[in-house]
Tab-separated table of C-alpha atoms in Angstrom:
chain	number	residue	atom	x	y	z
A	1	MET	CA	54.623	47.969	29.641
A	2	ALA	CA	54.069	44.567	31.792
A	3	ALA	CA	51.524	46.770	34.091
A	4	ALA	CA	49.409	47.598	31.128
A	5	GLU	CA	49.368	44.111	29.307
A	6	ALA	CA	48.152	42.816	33.229
A	7	GLU	CA	45.475	45.015	32.987
A	8	ALA	CA	44.283	44.410	29.652
A	9	ALA	CA	44.532	40.634	29.927
A	10	GLY	CA	41.817	41.313	33.371
A	11	PRO	CA	38.783	41.982	30.769
A	12	LEU	CA	39.839	38.951	28.590
A	13	ARG	CA	40.202	36.810	31.405
A	14	ARG	CA	36.955	37.579	33.114
A	15	ALA	CA	35.304	36.952	29.483
A	16	LEU	CA	36.644	33.592	28.854
A	17	PHE	CA	35.886	32.681	32.465
A	18	VAL	CA	32.252	33.784	31.733
A	19	LEU	CA	32.401	31.871	28.716
A	20	ALA	CA	33.939	28.879	30.017
A	21	VAL	CA	31.028	28.450	32.812
A	22	LEU	CA	27.726	29.115	30.345
A	23	ALA	CA	29.701	26.204	28.365
A	24	LEU	CA	29.518	24.153	31.568
A	25	LEU	CA	26.165	25.023	32.389
A	26	LEU	CA	24.890	24.175	28.672
A	27	VAL	CA	26.473	20.706	28.715
A	28	ALA	CA	25.326	19.692	32.431
A	29	ALA	CA	21.831	21.135	31.669
A	30	PRO	CA	19.485	18.192	31.303
A	31	ALA	CA	17.942	17.623	27.813
A	32	ALA	CA	15.004	16.125	27.052
A	33	GLU	CA	15.301	12.388	26.348
A	34	ALA	CA	14.725	11.505	23.121
A	35	TRP	CA	12.581	8.397	22.437
A	36	THR	CA	12.325	6.548	18.860
A	37	GLY	CA	9.053	4.313	17.702
A	38	GLU	CA	8.440	2.383	14.788
A	39	ILE	CA	5.222	0.408	13.720
A	40	ARG	CA	5.618	-2.071	10.442
A	41	GLY	CA	3.241	-4.497	8.734
A	42	HIS	CA	2.352	-6.545	5.780
A	43	VAL	CA	-0.049	-6.141	2.967
A	44	VAL	CA	-0.968	-9.543	1.169
A	45	CYS	CA	-3.288	-10.434	-1.973
A	46	ASP	CA	-5.025	-13.400	-0.533
A	47	VAL	CA	-5.658	-15.008	-3.881
A	48	CYS	CA	-8.263	-17.405	-3.026
A	49	GLY	CA	-9.880	-15.475	-0.577
A	50	ASP	CA	-9.520	-18.367	2.294
A	51	ALA	CA	-7.889	-15.758	4.778
A	52	ALA	CA	-4.745	-18.050	5.431
A	53	ILE	CA	-1.653	-16.708	3.746
A	54	GLY	CA	-0.544	-19.503	1.342
A	55	PRO	CA	2.057	-20.384	-1.753
A	56	GLU	CA	-0.853	-18.849	-4.140
A	57	ASP	CA	-0.472	-15.436	-2.215
A	58	HIS	CA	1.568	-12.673	-2.902
A	59	VAL	CA	2.819	-9.353	-1.233
A	60	LEU	CA	1.140	-6.230	-2.471
A	61	GLU	CA	3.835	-3.553	-3.333
A	62	GLY	CA	2.012	0.107	-3.498
A	63	ALA	CA	-0.745	-0.679	-0.583
A	64	GLU	CA	-1.640	2.476	1.195
A	65	VAL	CA	-2.007	1.704	5.068
A	66	ALA	CA	-2.994	4.585	7.714
A	67	VAL	CA	-1.810	4.888	11.064
A	68	LEU	CA	-3.184	7.001	13.806
A	69	CYS	CA	-1.031	7.349	17.227
A	70	ILE	CA	-2.000	9.289	20.277
A	71	THR	CA	0.996	10.361	22.368
A	72	ARG	CA	1.043	10.674	26.244
A	73	SER	CA	0.705	14.407	26.020
A	74	GLY	CA	-2.944	13.855	24.174
A	75	GLU	CA	-1.743	14.953	20.480
A	76	VAL	CA	-3.263	12.909	17.577
A	77	ILE	CA	-0.610	11.974	15.102
A	78	ASN	CA	-1.527	10.770	11.305
A	79	TYR	CA	1.056	8.748	9.417
A	80	GLN	CA	0.359	7.687	5.695
A	81	ALA	CA	2.469	4.633	4.805
A	82	PHE	CA	3.048	2.617	1.428
A	83	THR	CA	3.781	-0.792	0.928
A	84	ASN	CA	7.329	-1.220	-0.610
A	85	SER	CA	8.507	-4.039	-3.111
A	86	LYS	CA	8.531	-6.718	-0.202
A	87	GLY	CA	4.574	-5.735	0.876
A	88	VAL	CA	5.975	-4.036	3.848
A	89	TYR	CA	5.209	-0.529	5.392
A	90	ILE	CA	6.875	1.221	8.010
A	91	VAL	CA	6.086	4.183	10.054
A	92	GLY	CA	8.848	5.599	12.718
A	93	GLU	CA	9.237	8.871	14.653
A	94	THR	CA	11.673	10.286	16.887
A	95	MET	CA	10.228	12.531	19.644
A	96	PRO	CA	10.778	13.552	23.440
A	97	GLU	CA	9.832	10.634	25.811
A	98	SER	CA	7.158	12.707	27.282
A	99	ASP	CA	5.201	12.825	23.961
A	100	ARG	CA	5.777	9.277	22.872
A	101	TRP	CA	2.803	6.878	21.328
A	102	GLU	CA	0.557	5.815	23.848
A	103	SER	CA	-1.856	3.894	21.698
A	104	CYS	CA	-2.284	3.470	17.734
A	105	LEU	CA	-4.737	2.213	15.355
A	106	ALA	CA	-3.464	0.871	11.849
A	107	ARG	CA	-5.911	0.320	9.102
A	108	PRO	CA	-5.632	-0.609	5.487
A	109	ILE	CA	-6.521	2.375	2.789
A	110	SER	CA	-6.345	0.696	-0.398
A	111	SER	CA	-4.481	-1.157	-2.674
A	112	PHE	CA	-3.467	-0.368	-6.283
A	113	HIS	CA	-2.871	-3.796	-7.651
A	114	GLN	CA	-5.354	-4.363	-10.820
A	115	HIS	CA	-6.736	-7.616	-9.735
A	116	CYS	CA	-6.519	-7.440	-5.775
A	117	THR	CA	-8.658	-4.612	-4.267
A	118	LYS	CA	-11.129	-5.917	-2.130
A	119	ARG	CA	-10.661	-6.087	1.462
A	120	GLY	CA	-9.815	-9.523	2.458
A	121	ASP	CA	-10.790	-9.106	6.084
A	122	THR	CA	-13.394	-7.909	7.896
A	123	HIS	CA	-11.603	-5.595	10.541
A	124	SER	CA	-11.483	-2.176	9.747
A	125	GLY	CA	-8.131	-1.637	11.554
A	126	VAL	CA	-6.005	-2.937	14.581
A	127	LYS	CA	-6.127	-1.084	17.812
A	128	PHE	CA	-3.088	-1.342	19.805
A	129	THR	CA	-1.181	-0.069	22.876
A	130	TYR	CA	2.613	0.859	22.155
A	131	SER	CA	4.733	-0.218	25.272
A	132	LYS	CA	7.392	-0.820	23.344
A	133	PRO	CA	10.818	0.872	24.779
A	134	SER	CA	12.731	3.373	22.565
A	135	GLY	CA	14.536	1.878	19.567
A	136	ASN	CA	12.066	-1.125	19.265
A	137	SER	CA	9.583	-2.009	16.571
A	138	HIS	CA	6.036	-3.160	16.997
A	139	THR	CA	4.388	-5.445	14.173
A	140	VAL	CA	0.495	-5.053	13.127
A	141	LYS	CA	-1.083	-8.635	11.599
A	142	THR	CA	-0.783	-8.966	8.266
A	143	PHE	CA	-3.691	-6.824	5.936
A	144	LEU	CA	-5.362	-9.096	3.848
A	145	TYR	CA	-6.836	-7.998	-0.047
A	146	LYS	CA	-8.684	-10.381	-1.925
A	147	PRO	CA	-9.690	-10.204	-6.227
A	148	ALA	CA	-13.392	-9.656	-6.821
A	149	ASN	CA	-13.455	-13.458	-8.110
A	150	ALA	CA	-10.985	-15.902	-6.969
A	151	PRO	CA	-9.453	-18.242	-9.256
A	152	LEU	CA	-10.487	-21.590	-10.330
A	153	TYR	CA	-7.714	-23.408	-8.768
A	154	CYS	CA	-8.943	-22.272	-5.455
A	155	SER	CA	-12.106	-24.289	-5.469
């Protein structure tokens, strides 16, 4: 009986050995290194239209911002973001290091605030090189909207 058991165990040992080698190869194989980037900014209602953020100004919730990024591989990625209750928008992505963002353009699209819908600055967007290491955030300058007519106290 012992000889029969030894013969039956031979193929099983070989199969276990092959599985162990495959598992070792999968663990040791180099994986693509992940990279995470984040772009954030603010949108504010410049109540007096003076291009300076002051106590009379307030953040805009729900403002739409577009962010276009070109990756190292040449792909163009378009993101759409909306500001939260603090006037902050955030765009983030995790991708292979070889496809990370190289340069981006952030631009305001619209404000849904009933009194503050006119673009307050003359820039149509902000272009920047994204050179931050993985896990870091790039902050874009604040985008301003202003009312069609400034209140009398601004004069």
